[in-house]
């Protein structure tokens, strides 16, 4: 009970620090699982947030992608010290950047979001569909940030490239590998890969962002139906709190 009280107080306090109208919070330990919903799931209607609602999990997608890479390495289908150049051409330093460096964000490849032309296109039309090749090309245009392995920079491009490696090695779309390797074995029945679709399974919470052309802290933009292809294997997955806790433990 004392731990729950502290967690509840911390979650409540967090709302004063950001623009989110609601959240679903969960903690799992050997002593048990605690989940709670806070605030609103839809600012327009005022509908309350509820445990069990689907949400876009954004960059938590990265742990699913890298888990599949590790599985493939364990199976001998690839090696973690393979270079990205042996799978995807046209990457600066591609003959030196390893899959490990992509996974731990030390490759020196910038995030495609740093190329101002790409987010400008996205914010102008959030329904736009982006291909992985388009995302990678925007990053390549910027050039390397540093020599591979010499520093750290969080970059979606790294995990998009790993997604392409998975597809090349297996010969299957990423969504199929995700389903067979993670979702089915763990029985994550509320987790899904949307691909190019902006749809979410019911029930779902609306998502809000401070990025874009018109968003302010007092009026964040409803980004629920923005096309998720913008982030591919770096950020597309949809899930709920129970499935996330199961995946985290696994």
mmCIF file of C-alpha atoms in Angstrom, residues 3-230:
data_model
loop_
_atom_site.group_PDB
_atom_site.id
_atom_site.type_symbol
_atom_site.label_atom_id
_atom_site.label_comp_id
_atom_site.label_asym_id
_atom_site.label_seq_id
_atom_site.Cartn_x
_atom_site.Cartn_y
_atom_site.Cartn_z
ATOM 1 C CA UNK A 3 4.440 1.769 -2.594
ATOM 2 C CA UNK A 4 1.140 2.297 -4.399
ATOM 3 C CA UNK A 5 0.678 5.600 -2.574
ATOM 4 C CA UNK A 6 4.120 6.786 -3.702
ATOM 5 C CA UNK A 7 3.520 5.694 -7.293
ATOM 6 C CA UNK A 8 0.139 7.392 -7.373
ATOM 7 C CA UNK A 9 1.599 10.621 -5.997
ATOM 8 C CA UNK A 10 4.431 10.572 -8.541
ATOM 9 C CA UNK A 11 2.056 10.007 -11.450
ATOM 10 C CA UNK A 12 -0.263 12.773 -10.309
ATOM 11 C CA UNK A 13 2.618 15.211 -9.879
ATOM 12 C CA UNK A 14 3.870 14.434 -13.392
ATOM 13 C CA UNK A 15 0.793 15.995 -14.957
ATOM 14 C CA UNK A 16 1.909 19.429 -13.816
ATOM 15 C CA UNK A 17 5.111 18.983 -15.851
ATOM 16 C CA UNK A 18 3.655 18.274 -19.285
ATOM 17 C CA UNK A 19 0.762 18.834 -21.653
ATOM 18 C CA UNK A 20 -0.765 15.365 -21.580
ATOM 19 C CA UNK A 21 -4.467 15.306 -20.591
ATOM 20 C CA UNK A 22 -4.255 11.707 -19.416
ATOM 21 C CA UNK A 23 -2.158 8.599 -19.004
ATOM 22 C CA UNK A 24 -2.254 4.921 -18.153
ATOM 23 C CA UNK A 25 0.407 3.941 -15.641
ATOM 24 C CA UNK A 26 1.575 0.455 -14.771
ATOM 25 C CA UNK A 27 4.268 -1.120 -12.629
ATOM 26 C CA UNK A 28 5.049 -4.837 -12.330
ATOM 27 C CA UNK A 29 7.366 -6.332 -9.724
ATOM 28 C CA UNK A 30 7.720 -9.763 -8.109
ATOM 29 C CA UNK A 31 5.394 -8.434 -5.410
ATOM 30 C CA UNK A 32 2.566 -7.737 -7.835
ATOM 31 C CA UNK A 33 1.173 -5.500 -10.559
ATOM 32 C CA UNK A 34 -0.372 -2.044 -10.177
ATOM 33 C CA UNK A 35 -2.132 -0.132 -12.944
ATOM 34 C CA UNK A 36 -4.192 3.044 -12.910
ATOM 35 C CA UNK A 37 -5.709 5.443 -15.433
ATOM 36 C CA UNK A 38 -5.506 9.217 -15.018
ATOM 37 C CA UNK A 39 -7.228 12.156 -16.632
ATOM 38 C CA UNK A 40 -8.943 12.230 -19.994
ATOM 39 C CA UNK A 41 -8.608 9.963 -23.034
ATOM 40 C CA UNK A 42 -10.064 12.638 -25.310
ATOM 41 C CA UNK A 43 -9.769 16.342 -24.608
ATOM 42 C CA UNK A 44 -12.622 17.159 -26.980
ATOM 43 C CA UNK A 45 -15.213 14.904 -25.339
ATOM 44 C CA UNK A 46 -13.737 14.682 -21.852
ATOM 45 C CA UNK A 47 -14.056 10.873 -21.908
ATOM 46 C CA UNK A 48 -12.087 9.417 -19.011
ATOM 47 C CA UNK A 49 -8.910 7.441 -19.558
ATOM 48 C CA UNK A 50 -9.345 3.749 -18.797
ATOM 49 C CA UNK A 51 -6.884 0.938 -18.137
ATOM 50 C CA UNK A 52 -6.998 -1.334 -21.179
ATOM 51 C CA UNK A 53 -7.218 1.370 -23.807
ATOM 52 C CA UNK A 54 -4.926 1.023 -26.806
ATOM 53 C CA UNK A 55 -2.255 3.649 -27.370
ATOM 54 C CA UNK A 56 0.547 4.234 -29.840
ATOM 55 C CA UNK A 57 3.645 3.234 -27.888
ATOM 56 C CA UNK A 58 6.025 5.257 -30.092
ATOM 57 C CA UNK A 59 9.697 4.600 -29.379
ATOM 58 C CA UNK A 60 8.987 1.643 -27.119
ATOM 59 C CA UNK A 61 8.708 -0.061 -30.512
ATOM 60 C CA UNK A 62 12.508 -0.062 -30.566
ATOM 61 C CA UNK A 63 12.753 -2.825 -27.962
ATOM 62 C CA UNK A 64 10.625 -5.121 -30.154
ATOM 63 C CA UNK A 65 12.775 -4.418 -33.204
ATOM 64 C CA UNK A 66 16.066 -4.981 -31.424
ATOM 65 C CA UNK A 67 14.702 -8.100 -29.716
ATOM 66 C CA UNK A 68 14.067 -9.608 -33.158
ATOM 67 C CA UNK A 69 17.602 -8.672 -34.228
ATOM 68 C CA UNK A 70 18.942 -10.467 -31.152
ATOM 69 C CA UNK A 71 16.795 -13.514 -31.931
ATOM 70 C CA UNK A 72 18.171 -13.628 -35.470
ATOM 71 C CA UNK A 73 21.709 -13.347 -34.112
ATOM 72 C CA UNK A 74 21.044 -16.209 -31.707
ATOM 73 C CA UNK A 75 19.786 -18.295 -34.642
ATOM 74 C CA UNK A 76 22.901 -17.515 -36.675
ATOM 75 C CA UNK A 77 20.940 -15.690 -39.385
ATOM 76 C CA UNK A 78 23.075 -12.583 -38.824
ATOM 77 C CA UNK A 79 25.919 -11.419 -36.595
ATOM 78 C CA UNK A 80 25.809 -8.341 -34.391
ATOM 79 C CA UNK A 81 29.152 -7.202 -35.761
ATOM 80 C CA UNK A 82 27.887 -7.354 -39.339
ATOM 81 C CA UNK A 83 28.049 -3.952 -40.999
ATOM 82 C CA UNK A 84 24.917 -2.214 -42.206
ATOM 83 C CA UNK A 85 26.571 -1.827 -45.603
ATOM 84 C CA UNK A 86 26.280 -5.575 -46.160
ATOM 85 C CA UNK A 87 22.485 -5.224 -45.988
ATOM 86 C CA UNK A 88 21.638 -1.664 -47.062
ATOM 87 C CA UNK A 89 23.661 0.298 -49.594
ATOM 88 C CA UNK A 90 24.383 4.000 -49.700
ATOM 89 C CA UNK A 91 24.932 4.576 -45.972
ATOM 90 C CA UNK A 92 27.967 6.779 -45.171
ATOM 91 C CA UNK A 93 30.423 4.706 -43.108
ATOM 92 C CA UNK A 94 28.222 1.734 -43.931
ATOM 93 C CA UNK A 95 31.290 -0.501 -44.208
ATOM 94 C CA UNK A 96 32.167 0.337 -40.576
ATOM 95 C CA UNK A 97 28.838 0.747 -38.769
ATOM 96 C CA UNK A 98 27.793 -2.491 -37.061
ATOM 97 C CA UNK A 99 24.312 -3.688 -36.194
ATOM 98 C CA UNK A 100 25.262 -3.289 -32.525
ATOM 99 C CA UNK A 101 26.115 0.363 -33.109
ATOM 100 C CA UNK A 102 22.732 0.874 -34.751
ATOM 101 C CA UNK A 103 20.996 -0.774 -31.803
ATOM 102 C CA UNK A 104 22.841 1.183 -29.109
ATOM 103 C CA UNK A 105 22.719 4.527 -30.944
ATOM 104 C CA UNK A 106 26.470 4.911 -31.470
ATOM 105 C CA UNK A 107 26.462 4.679 -35.290
ATOM 106 C CA UNK A 108 26.825 8.403 -35.958
ATOM 107 C CA UNK A 109 23.872 8.333 -38.359
ATOM 108 C CA UNK A 110 21.624 11.334 -37.624
ATOM 109 C CA UNK A 111 17.911 11.044 -37.123
ATOM 110 C CA UNK A 112 15.970 11.803 -40.291
ATOM 111 C CA UNK A 113 13.882 14.228 -38.214
ATOM 112 C CA UNK A 114 16.932 16.519 -38.151
ATOM 113 C CA UNK A 115 16.461 17.085 -41.880
ATOM 114 C CA UNK A 116 14.050 20.015 -41.733
ATOM 115 C CA UNK A 117 12.449 19.201 -45.074
ATOM 116 C CA UNK A 118 11.046 15.912 -43.807
ATOM 117 C CA UNK A 119 9.178 17.096 -40.679
ATOM 118 C CA UNK A 120 7.979 20.111 -42.656
ATOM 119 C CA UNK A 121 6.372 17.720 -45.127
ATOM 120 C CA UNK A 122 4.904 15.628 -42.304
ATOM 121 C CA UNK A 123 3.444 18.537 -40.362
ATOM 122 C CA UNK A 124 1.958 19.944 -43.565
ATOM 123 C CA UNK A 125 0.181 16.627 -44.213
ATOM 124 C CA UNK A 126 0.170 14.228 -41.213
ATOM 125 C CA UNK A 127 -1.715 11.677 -43.331
ATOM 126 C CA UNK A 128 1.266 11.308 -45.668
ATOM 127 C CA UNK A 129 2.758 7.843 -46.075
ATOM 128 C CA UNK A 130 6.548 7.638 -45.818
ATOM 129 C CA UNK A 131 8.669 4.734 -47.032
ATOM 130 C CA UNK A 132 11.701 3.534 -45.058
ATOM 131 C CA UNK A 133 13.854 4.461 -48.057
ATOM 132 C CA UNK A 134 12.563 8.037 -47.913
ATOM 133 C CA UNK A 135 13.327 8.288 -44.198
ATOM 134 C CA UNK A 136 16.831 6.909 -44.632
ATOM 135 C CA UNK A 137 17.558 9.183 -47.600
ATOM 136 C CA UNK A 138 16.701 12.231 -45.481
ATOM 137 C CA UNK A 139 19.228 11.121 -42.860
ATOM 138 C CA UNK A 140 21.933 10.282 -45.401
ATOM 139 C CA UNK A 141 21.575 13.757 -46.876
ATOM 140 C CA UNK A 142 22.767 15.237 -43.563
ATOM 141 C CA UNK A 143 25.999 13.240 -43.415
ATOM 142 C CA UNK A 144 27.509 11.472 -40.376
ATOM 143 C CA UNK A 145 27.551 13.142 -36.970
ATOM 144 C CA UNK A 146 30.747 11.398 -35.832
ATOM 145 C CA UNK A 147 32.875 8.322 -36.513
ATOM 146 C CA UNK A 148 31.063 5.065 -35.711
ATOM 147 C CA UNK A 149 31.352 3.985 -32.085
ATOM 148 C CA UNK A 150 32.905 7.222 -30.813
ATOM 149 C CA UNK A 151 29.832 8.903 -29.328
ATOM 150 C CA UNK A 152 26.074 8.558 -28.702
ATOM 151 C CA UNK A 153 23.140 10.132 -30.490
ATOM 152 C CA UNK A 154 19.532 8.968 -30.259
ATOM 153 C CA UNK A 155 18.375 8.424 -33.819
ATOM 154 C CA UNK A 156 15.250 6.830 -35.260
ATOM 155 C CA UNK A 157 17.207 6.141 -38.436
ATOM 156 C CA UNK A 158 19.205 3.455 -36.631
ATOM 157 C CA UNK A 159 16.133 1.394 -35.789
ATOM 158 C CA UNK A 160 14.530 1.941 -39.192
ATOM 159 C CA UNK A 161 17.680 0.423 -40.703
ATOM 160 C CA UNK A 162 17.441 -2.537 -38.324
ATOM 161 C CA UNK A 163 13.878 -3.062 -39.511
ATOM 162 C CA UNK A 164 15.121 -3.303 -43.085
ATOM 163 C CA UNK A 165 17.808 -5.769 -41.989
ATOM 164 C CA UNK A 166 15.129 -7.960 -40.402
ATOM 165 C CA UNK A 167 13.072 -7.907 -43.595
ATOM 166 C CA UNK A 168 16.082 -8.700 -45.787
ATOM 167 C CA UNK A 169 17.356 -11.556 -43.619
ATOM 168 C CA UNK A 170 13.956 -13.205 -43.134
ATOM 169 C CA UNK A 171 12.410 -12.376 -46.489
ATOM 170 C CA UNK A 172 9.228 -11.344 -44.680
ATOM 171 C CA UNK A 173 7.558 -8.038 -43.814
ATOM 172 C CA UNK A 174 8.436 -6.769 -40.346
ATOM 173 C CA UNK A 175 4.847 -7.110 -39.147
ATOM 174 C CA UNK A 176 4.867 -10.831 -39.942
ATOM 175 C CA UNK A 177 8.105 -11.421 -38.024
ATOM 176 C CA UNK A 178 6.806 -9.379 -35.098
ATOM 177 C CA UNK A 179 3.652 -11.472 -34.958
ATOM 178 C CA UNK A 180 5.413 -14.833 -35.162
ATOM 179 C CA UNK A 181 8.394 -14.062 -32.959
ATOM 180 C CA UNK A 182 6.932 -11.900 -30.184
ATOM 181 C CA UNK A 183 3.185 -11.319 -30.244
ATOM 182 C CA UNK A 184 2.055 -14.931 -30.680
ATOM 183 C CA UNK A 185 4.534 -16.557 -28.250
ATOM 184 C CA UNK A 186 3.759 -13.991 -25.525
ATOM 185 C CA UNK A 187 0.030 -13.930 -26.370
ATOM 186 C CA UNK A 188 0.090 -10.180 -26.794
ATOM 187 C CA UNK A 189 -3.412 -10.046 -28.248
ATOM 188 C CA UNK A 190 -3.767 -6.286 -27.726
ATOM 189 C CA UNK A 191 -0.534 -5.392 -29.534
ATOM 190 C CA UNK A 192 -0.484 -4.702 -33.271
ATOM 191 C CA UNK A 193 1.567 -3.434 -36.191
ATOM 192 C CA UNK A 194 -0.410 -0.825 -38.177
ATOM 193 C CA UNK A 195 1.878 -0.542 -41.199
ATOM 194 C CA UNK A 196 0.683 2.372 -43.337
ATOM 195 C CA UNK A 197 -2.729 2.563 -41.633
ATOM 196 C CA UNK A 198 -3.541 5.319 -39.168
ATOM 197 C CA UNK A 199 -6.389 3.294 -37.617
ATOM 198 C CA UNK A 200 -6.305 2.135 -33.994
ATOM 199 C CA UNK A 201 -8.265 -0.748 -32.460
ATOM 200 C CA UNK A 202 -11.059 0.180 -30.053
ATOM 201 C CA UNK A 203 -10.995 1.327 -27.358
ATOM 202 C CA UNK A 204 -8.168 3.803 -27.774
ATOM 203 C CA UNK A 205 -6.850 6.924 -26.113
ATOM 204 C CA UNK A 206 -6.179 10.049 -28.139
ATOM 205 C CA UNK A 207 -2.579 11.142 -28.430
ATOM 206 C CA UNK A 208 -1.362 14.742 -28.248
ATOM 207 C CA UNK A 209 1.882 16.404 -29.258
ATOM 208 C CA UNK A 210 3.679 19.701 -28.787
ATOM 209 C CA UNK A 211 5.445 19.294 -32.141
ATOM 210 C CA UNK A 212 4.039 20.663 -35.370
ATOM 211 C CA UNK A 213 3.086 24.019 -36.768
ATOM 212 C CA UNK A 214 0.329 25.106 -34.384
ATOM 213 C CA UNK A 215 0.798 23.212 -31.117
ATOM 214 C CA UNK A 216 1.262 25.092 -27.841
ATOM 215 C CA UNK A 217 1.430 23.856 -24.225
ATOM 216 C CA UNK A 218 -2.075 25.221 -23.712
ATOM 217 C CA UNK A 219 -3.378 23.695 -26.947
ATOM 218 C CA UNK A 220 -1.405 20.594 -27.947
ATOM 219 C CA UNK A 221 -2.229 19.035 -31.305
ATOM 220 C CA UNK A 222 -4.325 15.868 -31.460
ATOM 221 C CA UNK A 223 -1.982 13.520 -33.343
ATOM 222 C CA UNK A 224 -3.998 10.331 -32.869
ATOM 223 C CA UNK A 225 -4.587 9.749 -36.569
ATOM 224 C CA UNK A 226 -1.243 10.966 -37.881
ATOM 225 C CA UNK A 227 0.135 8.289 -40.190
ATOM 226 C CA UNK A 228 2.605 6.130 -38.234
ATOM 227 C CA UNK A 229 4.725 5.223 -41.280
ATOM 228 C CA UNK A 230 6.809 8.267 -40.265
#
